[in-house]
Short mmCIF file of C-alpha atoms and ligand atoms in Angstrom, two decimals:
data_model
loop_
_atom_site.label_atom_id
_atom_site.label_comp_id
_atom_site.label_asym_id
_atom_site.label_seq_id
_atom_site.Cartn_x
_atom_site.Cartn_y
_atom_site.Cartn_z
CA MET B 1 0.01 0.02 0.01
CA ALA B 2 1.34 3.32 -1.06
CA ALA B 3 0.82 5.09 2.29
CA VAL B 4 2.74 2.45 4.29
CA ARG B 5 5.51 2.59 1.76
CA ALA B 6 5.60 6.39 2.00
CA LEU B 7 5.61 6.27 5.79
CA LEU B 8 8.47 3.69 5.91
CA SER B 9 10.52 5.62 3.59
CA GLY B 10 9.82 8.96 5.28
CA GLN B 11 8.94 10.43 1.90
CA PHE B 12 5.61 12.08 2.41
CA ASP B 13 4.05 15.40 2.69
CA ALA B 14 4.11 16.12 6.36
CA ASN B 15 2.25 19.28 6.08
CA PRO B 16 -0.75 18.93 3.82
CA GLU B 17 -2.78 21.73 5.43
CA PRO B 18 -1.77 24.71 3.23
CA GLU B 19 -2.78 22.73 0.17
CA PHE B 20 -6.12 21.68 1.76
CA ALA B 21 -6.73 25.45 2.57
CA ARG B 22 -5.97 26.49 -1.00
CA TYR B 23 -8.16 23.74 -2.38
CA LEU B 24 -11.09 24.60 -0.12
CA GLY B 25 -10.85 28.32 -0.79
CA HIS B 26 -10.13 29.05 2.92
CA GLU B 27 -7.37 31.03 4.56
CA HIS B 28 -6.69 28.28 7.08
CA ALA B 29 -6.95 24.56 7.51
CA TYR B 30 -6.17 22.39 10.46
CA MET B 31 -5.83 18.63 10.54
CA VAL B 32 -6.92 16.67 13.56
CA SER B 33 -7.73 13.00 14.46
CA SER B 34 -11.18 12.82 13.02
CA GLY B 35 -14.11 14.71 11.60
CA LYS B 36 -15.86 14.52 15.09
CA SER B 37 -12.71 15.80 16.68
CA ALA B 38 -12.78 18.68 14.11
CA LEU B 39 -16.39 19.55 15.06
CA THR B 40 -15.81 19.35 18.76
CA ILE B 41 -12.76 21.58 18.66
CA LEU B 42 -14.56 24.10 16.29
CA LEU B 43 -17.75 24.26 18.44
CA GLU B 44 -15.67 24.80 21.71
CA SER B 45 -13.86 27.61 19.95
CA LEU B 46 -17.20 29.17 18.76
CA HIS B 47 -18.51 28.74 22.33
CA SER B 48 -15.66 30.87 23.68
CA LEU B 49 -16.34 33.59 20.94
CA GLY B 50 -20.10 33.73 20.51
CA GLN B 51 -23.24 33.73 22.62
CA GLY B 52 -25.66 30.86 23.30
CA ARG B 53 -25.24 27.15 23.91
CA THR B 54 -27.46 25.38 21.42
CA VAL B 55 -26.39 24.10 18.10
CA ALA B 56 -29.02 23.35 15.46
CA ILE B 57 -28.48 20.26 13.17
CA PRO B 58 -30.53 18.17 10.75
CA ALA B 59 -32.80 15.54 12.54
CA TYR B 60 -31.30 13.03 10.11
CA THR B 61 -27.46 13.08 9.97
CA CYS B 62 -24.39 11.15 11.25
CA TYR B 63 -24.53 10.29 14.91
CA SER B 64 -21.13 11.87 15.29
CA VAL B 65 -22.59 15.31 15.02
CA PRO B 66 -24.70 15.29 18.21
CA ALA B 67 -21.93 13.42 19.82
CA ALA B 68 -19.44 16.32 19.12
CA ILE B 69 -22.08 18.81 20.35
CA ILE B 70 -22.42 16.97 23.69
CA ARG B 71 -18.72 16.58 23.93
CA ALA B 72 -18.21 20.31 23.45
CA GLY B 73 -20.64 20.89 26.36
CA LEU B 74 -23.36 22.36 24.20
CA GLU B 75 -26.88 21.19 23.36
CA PRO B 76 -28.28 19.95 20.14
CA VAL B 77 -31.48 21.28 18.62
CA LEU B 78 -32.99 19.45 15.65
CA ILE B 79 -34.36 20.65 12.38
CA ASP B 80 -36.52 18.33 10.21
CA VAL B 81 -35.44 17.50 6.75
CA ASP B 82 -37.55 17.06 3.60
CA PRO B 83 -37.04 13.50 2.58
CA LEU B 84 -37.39 14.38 -1.22
CA THR B 85 -34.75 17.14 -1.21
CA PHE B 86 -32.75 16.64 1.99
CA GLN B 87 -33.15 20.35 2.63
CA PHE B 88 -34.18 21.73 5.93
CA GLU B 89 -38.07 22.19 6.41
CA PRO B 90 -38.54 25.95 6.48
CA ALA B 91 -40.99 25.95 9.50
CA SER B 92 -38.67 23.81 11.46
CA LEU B 93 -35.67 25.91 10.51
CA ALA B 94 -37.51 29.10 11.45
CA GLN B 95 -38.31 27.70 14.86
CA ALA B 96 -34.69 26.88 15.50
CA PHE B 97 -33.60 30.40 14.43
CA GLY B 98 -36.31 31.76 16.85
CA ARG B 99 -34.27 30.50 19.77
CA PRO B 100 -32.42 33.17 21.64
CA ASP B 101 -29.70 30.84 22.71
CA LEU B 102 -28.66 29.59 19.27
CA LEU B 103 -24.87 29.55 18.95
CA ALA B 104 -24.52 27.87 15.55
CA VAL B 105 -26.26 25.95 12.87
CA VAL B 106 -24.62 22.90 11.21
CA PRO B 107 -26.05 22.05 7.92
CA THR B 108 -24.93 18.60 6.54
CA HIS B 109 -24.20 18.21 2.92
CA LEU B 110 -25.53 14.64 3.01
CA PHE B 111 -23.84 12.46 0.49
CA GLY B 112 -22.53 15.57 -0.94
CA ILE B 113 -25.84 17.04 -1.89
CA PRO B 114 -25.52 20.79 -1.25
CA SER B 115 -27.52 22.01 1.69
CA ASP B 116 -29.16 25.16 0.40
CA LEU B 117 -27.46 27.80 2.48
CA SER B 118 -29.06 30.76 0.81
CA ARG B 119 -32.20 30.10 2.77
CA LEU B 120 -30.16 29.68 5.84
CA HIS B 121 -28.40 32.94 5.50
CA ALA B 122 -31.70 34.61 4.97
CA ALA B 123 -32.91 33.16 8.21
CA ARG B 124 -30.04 34.58 10.05
CA SER B 125 -31.01 37.22 12.46
CA ALA B 126 -29.27 40.43 13.37
CA ARG B 127 -27.73 38.48 16.25
CA ARG B 128 -24.56 36.49 15.12
CA VAL B 129 -25.39 32.77 14.48
CA TYR B 130 -22.44 30.92 13.13
CA VAL B 131 -23.01 28.74 10.10
CA ILE B 132 -20.71 25.71 10.18
CA ASP B 133 -20.78 23.37 7.18
CA ASP B 134 -20.57 19.75 7.96
CA ALA B 135 -18.85 18.88 4.76
CA ALA B 136 -17.70 15.53 6.03
CA GLN B 137 -19.45 13.90 3.00
CA ALA B 138 -18.60 16.67 0.43
CA LEU B 139 -14.84 16.89 -0.14
CA GLY B 140 -14.34 18.19 -3.65
CA VAL B 141 -18.06 18.64 -4.46
CA THR B 142 -19.12 22.02 -5.74
CA SER B 143 -22.30 24.13 -5.25
CA ALA B 144 -24.46 25.42 -8.10
CA SER B 145 -22.42 28.66 -8.22
CA GLY B 146 -19.10 26.68 -8.57
CA ASP B 147 -17.84 27.19 -5.20
CA ARG B 148 -16.61 24.09 -3.28
CA LEU B 149 -18.90 22.99 -0.56
CA GLY B 150 -17.57 24.15 2.74
CA ARG B 151 -16.61 27.54 1.36
CA ALA B 152 -19.68 29.71 1.94
CA CYS B 153 -19.83 29.51 5.70
CA ASP B 154 -17.95 30.80 8.82
CA ALA B 155 -16.01 27.46 9.04
CA ALA B 156 -16.42 23.90 7.75
CA ILE B 157 -15.39 20.43 8.79
CA PHE B 158 -14.30 17.58 6.70
CA SER B 159 -13.70 13.95 7.40
CA LEU B 160 -11.02 11.71 6.05
CA GLY B 161 -12.43 8.73 7.73
CA ARG B 162 -13.38 5.44 6.21
CA GLY B 163 -16.19 5.56 3.73
CA LYS B 164 -15.58 9.18 2.89
CA HIS B 165 -14.26 10.76 -0.32
CA LEU B 166 -10.72 10.51 0.76
CA ASN B 167 -9.85 7.71 3.06
CA ALA B 168 -6.71 8.55 5.12
CA GLY B 169 -7.84 8.90 8.66
CA GLY B 170 -8.36 12.38 10.24
CA GLY B 171 -10.58 15.35 9.98
CA ILE B 172 -9.96 18.92 8.81
CA ILE B 173 -11.21 22.39 10.04
CA ALA B 174 -11.24 25.11 7.44
CA THR B 175 -12.01 28.70 7.98
CA SER B 176 -11.25 32.26 6.70
CA ASP B 177 -12.49 34.02 9.84
CA PRO B 178 -9.38 35.36 11.66
CA ALA B 179 -11.05 35.14 15.20
CA ILE B 180 -12.20 31.51 14.68
CA ALA B 181 -8.79 30.66 13.22
CA GLU B 182 -6.98 32.01 16.17
CA ARG B 183 -8.98 30.03 18.62
CA VAL B 184 -8.80 26.84 16.73
CA ALA B 185 -5.03 27.05 16.12
CA ALA B 186 -4.58 27.54 19.90
CA ALA B 187 -6.79 24.45 20.45
CA VAL B 188 -5.04 22.37 17.91
CA ASN B 189 -1.63 23.29 19.28
CA ARG B 190 -2.52 22.03 22.65
CA LEU B 191 -3.72 18.54 21.41
CA PRO B 192 -1.80 15.46 22.45
CA ALA B 193 -0.18 13.39 19.64
CA PRO B 194 -1.93 9.97 18.92
CA THR B 195 -0.44 7.08 20.78
CA ARG B 196 1.77 4.50 18.88
CA GLU B 197 -0.89 1.90 19.39
CA ARG B 198 -3.54 4.15 17.77
CA ASN B 199 -1.04 4.80 14.78
CA TRP B 200 -0.71 1.19 14.18
CA ARG B 201 -4.43 0.61 14.36
CA SER B 202 -4.83 3.29 11.71
CA VAL B 203 -2.51 1.46 9.35
CA LEU B 204 -4.49 -1.77 9.83
CA GLU B 205 -7.90 -0.06 9.45
CA LEU B 206 -6.75 1.70 6.26
CA ALA B 207 -5.49 -1.55 4.76
CA ILE B 208 -8.75 -3.35 5.68
CA VAL B 209 -11.07 -0.72 4.39
CA ASP B 210 -9.11 -0.47 1.19
CA LEU B 211 -9.73 -4.18 0.69
CA LEU B 212 -13.39 -4.32 1.88
CA VAL B 213 -14.70 -1.40 -0.19
CA ARG B 214 -14.52 -3.70 -3.23
CA PRO B 215 -17.95 -5.24 -3.74
CA GLN B 216 -16.43 -8.62 -4.61
CA VAL B 217 -15.51 -8.99 -0.93
CA TYR B 218 -18.42 -7.20 0.47
CA TRP B 219 -19.48 -10.35 2.34
CA LEU B 220 -16.46 -10.03 4.70
CA PRO B 221 -17.81 -7.30 6.91
CA ALA B 222 -20.73 -9.47 7.90
CA GLY B 223 -18.40 -12.16 8.81
CA LEU B 224 -16.07 -10.03 10.90
CA PRO B 225 -18.46 -8.11 13.23
CA PHE B 226 -15.63 -7.01 15.47
CA LEU B 227 -14.48 -4.50 12.81
CA GLY B 228 -17.73 -2.60 13.37
CA ILE B 229 -17.75 -1.39 9.69
CA GLY B 230 -21.14 -0.22 8.66
CA GLU B 231 -22.35 0.11 12.11
CA THR B 232 -23.69 3.37 13.45
CA VAL B 233 -22.75 4.01 17.11
CA TYR B 234 -23.30 7.00 19.34
CA GLU B 235 -20.39 7.63 21.56
CA THR B 236 -19.05 10.78 23.11
CA ASP B 237 -15.77 9.47 24.63
CA PHE B 238 -13.83 9.40 21.21
CA SER B 239 -10.18 10.40 21.38
CA ILE B 240 -9.27 13.86 20.32
CA THR B 241 -5.67 14.27 19.23
CA GLY B 242 -3.48 15.63 16.55
CA PRO B 243 -3.46 13.76 13.16
CA SER B 244 -1.40 10.64 12.95
CA PRO B 245 1.75 10.42 10.88
CA VAL B 246 -0.07 7.54 9.10
CA ALA B 247 -2.79 9.91 7.91
CA ARG B 248 -0.23 12.52 6.76
CA ALA B 249 1.59 9.86 4.85
CA THR B 250 -1.56 8.50 3.33
CA LEU B 251 -2.41 12.02 2.05
CA THR B 252 0.64 11.98 -0.16
CA GLY B 253 -0.65 12.70 -3.70
CA TRP B 254 -4.18 13.28 -2.25
CA ARG B 255 -5.32 15.63 -4.93
CA GLU B 256 -4.82 13.26 -7.86
CA ARG B 257 -6.37 10.46 -5.85
CA LEU B 258 -9.39 12.59 -4.98
CA GLU B 259 -9.99 13.64 -8.47
CA ARG B 260 -9.79 10.09 -9.78
CA ALA B 261 -12.09 8.82 -7.01
CA ASN B 262 -14.59 11.62 -7.51
CA GLY B 263 -14.45 11.08 -11.31
CA SER B 264 -15.93 7.59 -10.77
CA ARG B 265 -18.39 8.89 -8.14
CA LEU B 266 -19.62 11.43 -10.73
CA GLU B 267 -19.90 8.88 -13.50
CA HIS B 268 -21.76 6.35 -11.37
CA THR B 269 -24.04 9.03 -10.10
CA ARG B 270 -24.81 10.10 -13.67
CA TYR B 271 -25.69 6.43 -14.50
CA TYR B 272 -28.04 6.11 -11.53
CA MET B 273 -29.69 9.47 -12.44
CA SER B 274 -30.25 8.37 -15.94
CA GLU B 275 -31.66 4.93 -15.01
CA LEU B 276 -33.60 5.70 -11.79
CA GLY B 277 -34.34 9.39 -12.11
CA ALA B 278 -32.69 12.57 -10.92
CA GLY B 279 -34.10 12.14 -7.34
CA VAL B 280 -32.97 14.73 -4.98
CA LEU B 281 -30.22 16.24 -7.17
CA GLY B 282 -32.58 18.03 -9.53
CA GLY B 283 -30.69 17.49 -12.75
CA ARG B 284 -27.16 18.47 -11.66
CA ALA B 285 -24.83 15.43 -11.39
CA LEU B 286 -22.35 15.53 -8.52
CA PRO B 287 -19.82 13.08 -7.24
CA LEU B 288 -21.99 11.77 -4.45
CA LEU B 289 -20.62 9.70 -1.70
CA ARG B 290 -23.56 7.27 -2.05
CA PHE B 291 -26.62 7.61 -4.28
CA PRO B 292 -29.82 7.91 -2.21
CA PHE B 293 -33.06 6.23 -3.28
CA LEU B 294 -36.24 6.66 -1.30
CA LEU B 295 -38.56 3.66 -1.52
CA SER B 296 -42.14 3.81 -0.80
CA SER B 297 -42.32 1.70 2.27
CA ALA B 298 -40.16 0.16 4.88
CA ASP B 299 -41.25 -3.34 3.72
CA GLU B 300 -40.08 -2.57 0.30
CA ARG B 301 -36.77 -1.40 1.70
CA ALA B 302 -36.31 -4.65 3.81
CA ALA B 303 -36.84 -6.64 0.60
CA VAL B 304 -34.18 -4.78 -1.26
CA LEU B 305 -31.70 -4.96 1.54
CA ARG B 306 -32.24 -8.73 2.04
CA GLU B 307 -31.66 -9.28 -1.69
CA SER B 308 -28.62 -7.01 -1.74
CA ARG B 309 -27.08 -8.95 1.24
CA ARG B 310 -27.59 -12.19 -0.80
CA THR B 311 -26.05 -10.78 -4.01
CA GLY B 312 -23.30 -8.70 -2.25
CA LEU B 313 -24.11 -5.61 -4.34
CA GLY B 314 -23.50 -3.08 -1.57
CA ILE B 315 -26.86 -1.41 -1.47
CA SER B 316 -27.24 -0.33 2.09
CA ALA B 317 -29.35 1.67 4.52
CA MET B 318 -27.69 4.73 6.13
CA TYR B 319 -28.11 5.78 9.80
CA PRO B 320 -30.68 3.58 11.32
CA THR B 321 -32.81 6.41 13.02
CA GLY B 322 -33.14 10.23 13.21
CA ILE B 323 -31.02 11.83 15.86
CA HIS B 324 -34.28 12.25 18.02
CA ARG B 325 -34.50 8.41 18.53
CA ILE B 326 -30.84 7.72 19.71
CA PRO B 327 -31.46 6.24 23.12
CA ALA B 328 -28.97 8.33 24.94
CA LEU B 329 -30.53 11.52 23.47
CA ARG B 330 -34.23 10.92 23.06
CA HIS B 331 -35.13 12.45 26.38
CA ARG B 332 -34.06 15.93 25.05
CA PHE B 333 -36.65 15.82 22.33
CA GLN B 334 -39.66 14.73 24.15
CA GLY B 335 -42.99 15.80 22.55
CA GLN B 336 -41.21 16.83 19.23
CA VAL B 337 -41.84 15.16 15.86
CA PHE B 338 -39.55 14.84 12.93
CA PRO B 339 -41.56 13.03 10.22
CA GLY B 340 -39.13 13.78 7.43
CA ALA B 341 -36.16 12.28 9.35
CA ASP B 342 -38.27 9.29 10.26
CA ARG B 343 -39.27 8.74 6.69
CA ILE B 344 -35.67 8.88 5.48
CA ALA B 345 -34.53 6.49 8.23
CA ALA B 346 -37.30 3.99 7.44
CA ASN B 347 -37.43 4.09 3.53
CA MET B 348 -34.12 5.17 2.16
CA VAL B 349 -31.39 2.95 0.54
CA THR B 350 -28.09 4.18 -0.72
CA LEU B 351 -26.24 2.87 -3.69
CA PRO B 352 -22.40 2.58 -3.98
CA THR B 353 -20.58 5.13 -6.21
CA HIS B 354 -16.92 4.37 -5.36
CA GLU B 355 -14.25 3.57 -7.88
CA TYR B 356 -14.33 -0.35 -7.47
CA VAL B 357 -18.01 -0.44 -8.63
CA THR B 358 -17.93 -1.87 -12.19
CA ALA B 359 -20.47 -1.36 -15.01
CA ALA B 360 -21.80 -4.84 -14.34
CA ASP B 361 -22.19 -4.16 -10.66
CA ARG B 362 -24.11 -0.92 -11.15
CA ARG B 363 -26.37 -2.37 -13.82
CA ALA B 364 -27.17 -5.23 -11.32
CA VAL B 365 -27.91 -2.48 -8.56
CA VAL B 366 -30.28 -0.73 -10.97
CA THR B 367 -31.93 -3.91 -12.02
CA GLN B 368 -32.77 -4.61 -8.50
CA LEU B 369 -34.40 -1.32 -8.06
CA GLN B 370 -36.14 -0.72 -11.34
CA GLY B 371 -39.16 -2.75 -10.43
CA ARG B 372 -39.56 -0.80 -7.24
CA HIS B 373 -41.60 2.24 -6.46
CA GLU B 374 -39.65 5.28 -5.65
CA ALA B 375 -41.48 7.51 -3.26
CA SER B 376 -43.01 10.50 -4.98
CA ALA B 377 -43.93 13.94 -3.60
CA ARG B 378 -47.51 12.75 -3.23
CA ALA B 379 -46.76 9.76 -1.06
CA SER B 380 -47.83 10.43 2.41
CA ALA B 381 -45.35 10.32 5.22
CA PRO B 382 -45.51 7.38 7.54
CA HIS B 383 -47.43 7.80 10.81
CA SER B 384 -45.05 9.77 13.00
CA VAL B 385 -44.94 9.18 16.79
CA ALA B 386 -43.85 11.83 19.14
CA ILE B 387 -40.82 11.08 21.35
CA SER B 388 -41.96 10.25 24.87
C1 PLP W 401 -18.33 10.93 9.02
C2 PLP W 401 -19.09 12.13 9.48
C3 PLP W 401 -18.67 12.83 10.49
C4 PLP W 401 -17.58 12.51 11.42
O1 PLP W 401 -16.38 12.27 10.78
P1 PLP W 401 -15.39 11.10 11.38
O2 PLP W 401 -14.06 11.35 10.79
O3 PLP W 401 -15.92 9.76 11.19
O4 PLP W 401 -15.29 11.47 12.91
C5 PLP W 401 -19.43 13.99 10.71
N1 PLP W 401 -20.58 14.35 9.96
C6 PLP W 401 -20.92 13.54 8.84
C7 PLP W 401 -21.99 14.05 8.05
C8 PLP W 401 -20.17 12.39 8.61
O5 PLP W 401 -20.59 11.65 7.55
#
């Protein structure tokens, strides 16, 4: 593996941050141990600068997002998501912005689908509310105006974790705001280095993920449950350290690697759009991390997932529930409903777009879905039960 060779020879770019900053269109970029570490550090920095202690996030997103908020000593507020567009529900968004204690809003560009920030900026009140892009799933994806996602905001976080656009281990904070940069730089400078044990674990994980991402061996994760790949866990005691030398070594030549990988993602996305419909993308093809497809019922989805497990095609569900149903958090959202998030969690499957997907694989994926009903705008939401 190229990264291990680079690491052993000592010939790697030990300082990829300036190039990340340039690429992302920001003044500053900081690398840390993971995307959730990046978000935690960033939120702590904002908390020391701004006012308020709640952070608004989509009700359907990665479990690491609320985990980072809790870890930073802040409180998550949820905004429902339209299951057909993955955009914030306007009424739910307005309600979050009505809170006097709102410190920041963190939209997720889920799969790389741009979260429409124009509406967000319009909703911003006179009081300062930070807009933080969660671009963990959007490295190298552009908005309709041609900006890279993660640019039009106060600061953004990216993940270099497994299953993301660039798998190296680590996370990135990017910002052009001098006050945020100063706080983040100070926090990053205080971080401990990762332990030797963690470094070796990173090497192992990288090698395993590199192997497992191929659909031909997709049966392996099911047989090796201790790897925890594909599992969604909520945990707040993750380690927050500086980036590992392994991650830095793995990033040698990252731009070419990212461009090649995103080229395949774009091509696979185009194919799914032409065969299955444009879905949430509204006609503009993007290098999506996975291609979302909303089925009309949970039963229909169960059937698709069963069939995909049998054939090893790599069609999968995403996060099992909305944030409001995570057992450790649900007491915070008593009496609130998030029907959009519930419907995504129950009915959505996602299709693989990575570079090891072959033309035959994706044809088989499409064949499996073509007879199915995609949910339409007219389909009614499933009965939503309030959290109690
Ligand atoms: C993966 C991910 C994160 C966290 O990144 P890690 O590097 O796994 O800690 C945060 N937000 C979203 C949307 C993600 O997909």
